[in-house]
Amino acid sequence: MSLTAAELGRKIKSGEVTAVQAAQEALDAIAAKETAVNSFVTVVDRDKVLAQAENVQKQIEAGEYADSPLAGVPVAIKDNMCIEGILTTCSSKILNNFYPTYTAEAVLNLQK
């Protein structure tokens, strides 16, 4: 899928694509290219990502996120933004085993 975030958001909102399909495609692209480009410090477990996408899709279908043009669009969070329970190293060896106990406000805002 070669779309802008806004285009993908419109397709998800219209039902042409689901949030789960978008997440699967993003994960497949990461799996296919990550060893060559090495752009991610941490890739969240596939099952966890798909479960979250399924939850968002149900909310979209229930009419939630009506005003959100990016609901269901997969995003990557930079490794210096804390997400509770997800390895966050800031690309520093000193933080090579840091799992935050909170989620950064910026990430929480993206999740809304």
Short mmCIF file of C-alpha atoms in Angstrom, two decimals:
data_model
loop_
_atom_site.label_atom_id
_atom_site.label_comp_id
_atom_site.label_asym_id
_atom_site.label_seq_id
_atom_site.Cartn_x
_atom_site.Cartn_y
_atom_site.Cartn_z
CA MET A 1 0.00 0.00 0.00
CA SER A 2 1.62 3.22 -1.10
CA LEU A 3 -0.60 5.93 0.37
CA THR A 4 -0.17 9.04 2.45
CA ALA A 5 -1.40 8.86 6.03
CA ALA A 6 -4.37 11.06 5.10
CA GLU A 7 -5.28 8.84 2.13
CA LEU A 8 -5.05 5.70 4.27
CA GLY A 9 -7.13 7.37 6.98
CA ARG A 10 -9.88 8.12 4.43
CA LYS A 11 -9.83 4.53 3.18
CA ILE A 12 -10.09 3.20 6.73
CA LYS A 13 -12.90 5.61 7.55
CA SER A 14 -14.81 4.59 4.39
CA GLY A 15 -14.38 0.88 5.15
CA GLU A 16 -12.35 0.23 2.01
CA VAL A 17 -9.43 -0.85 4.22
CA THR A 18 -9.52 -1.91 7.87
CA ALA A 19 -7.13 -0.82 10.58
CA VAL A 20 -6.10 -4.48 10.90
CA GLN A 21 -5.25 -4.70 7.19
CA ALA A 22 -3.24 -1.48 7.42
CA ALA A 23 -1.35 -2.79 10.47
CA GLN A 24 -0.65 -6.13 8.79
CA GLU A 25 0.71 -4.39 5.72
CA ALA A 26 2.92 -2.11 7.82
CA LEU A 27 4.27 -5.05 9.81
CA ASP A 28 4.89 -7.04 6.62
CA ALA A 29 6.83 -4.11 5.14
CA ILE A 30 8.92 -3.83 8.30
CA ALA A 31 9.62 -7.58 8.29
CA ALA A 32 10.64 -7.49 4.63
CA LYS A 33 12.95 -4.48 4.84
CA GLU A 34 14.13 -4.04 8.42
CA THR A 35 17.27 -6.16 8.20
CA ALA A 36 18.47 -4.06 5.25
CA VAL A 37 17.55 -0.61 6.58
CA ASN A 38 17.79 -1.14 10.36
CA SER A 39 15.46 1.77 11.08
CA PHE A 40 13.71 0.46 14.20
CA VAL A 41 15.25 -0.10 17.61
CA THR A 42 12.16 -1.98 18.79
CA VAL A 43 9.30 -3.47 16.79
CA VAL A 44 6.31 -4.26 18.97
CA ASP A 45 5.08 -7.86 18.95
CA ARG A 46 2.90 -8.54 15.89
CA ASP A 47 0.03 -10.03 17.93
CA LYS A 48 -0.05 -6.99 20.21
CA VAL A 49 -0.12 -4.60 17.24
CA LEU A 50 -2.90 -6.54 15.50
CA ALA A 51 -4.96 -6.75 18.70
CA GLN A 52 -4.68 -2.99 19.12
CA ALA A 53 -5.64 -2.46 15.47
CA GLU A 54 -8.65 -4.75 15.91
CA ASN A 55 -9.75 -2.76 18.96
CA VAL A 56 -9.42 0.53 17.06
CA GLN A 57 -11.34 -0.95 14.10
CA LYS A 58 -14.23 -1.91 16.40
CA GLN A 59 -14.27 1.62 17.80
CA ILE A 60 -14.28 3.10 14.29
CA GLU A 61 -17.19 0.85 13.31
CA ALA A 62 -19.03 1.94 16.47
CA GLY A 63 -18.78 5.57 15.35
CA GLU A 64 -15.96 6.60 17.63
CA TYR A 65 -13.10 8.61 16.14
CA ALA A 66 -15.53 10.33 13.74
CA ASP A 67 -13.46 13.51 13.89
CA SER A 68 -10.09 11.77 13.68
CA PRO A 69 -8.70 11.66 10.13
CA LEU A 70 -5.90 9.30 11.15
CA ALA A 71 -7.81 6.74 13.23
CA GLY A 72 -6.45 3.29 12.45
CA VAL A 73 -3.40 4.55 10.56
CA PRO A 74 -0.24 2.77 11.78
CA VAL A 75 2.46 5.05 13.17
CA ALA A 76 6.01 4.53 14.36
CA ILE A 77 6.99 6.11 17.66
CA LYS A 78 10.56 7.36 17.97
CA ASP A 79 12.64 5.45 20.49
CA ASN A 80 12.92 8.47 22.79
CA MET A 81 9.16 8.54 23.48
CA CYS A 82 8.14 6.31 26.38
CA ILE A 83 5.40 3.72 25.97
CA GLU A 84 4.56 1.77 29.09
CA GLY A 85 6.09 -1.70 28.97
CA ILE A 86 7.84 -1.22 25.60
CA LEU A 87 11.64 -1.18 25.43
CA THR A 88 12.73 2.47 25.12
CA THR A 89 16.47 2.98 24.77
CA CYS A 90 16.82 6.44 23.21
CA SER A 91 19.45 4.57 21.15
CA SER A 92 21.71 4.62 24.21
CA LYS A 93 23.55 1.64 25.65
CA ILE A 94 22.95 3.00 29.14
CA LEU A 95 19.20 2.43 28.61
CA ASN A 96 19.51 -0.93 26.84
CA ASN A 97 17.06 -2.55 29.26
CA PHE A 98 14.70 0.34 30.09
CA TYR A 99 10.98 -0.48 30.10
CA PRO A 100 9.05 2.64 31.16
CA THR A 101 6.21 2.45 33.66
CA TYR A 102 4.30 5.24 31.91
CA THR A 103 3.39 6.44 28.42
CA ALA A 104 4.50 9.87 27.22
CA GLU A 105 1.74 12.46 26.89
CA ALA A 106 2.52 12.92 23.18
CA VAL A 107 1.91 9.21 22.57
CA LEU A 108 -1.30 9.29 24.62
CA ASN A 109 -2.49 12.18 22.45
CA LEU A 110 -1.80 10.16 19.30
CA GLN A 111 -3.85 7.30 20.72
CA LYS A 112 -6.90 9.52 21.19
#
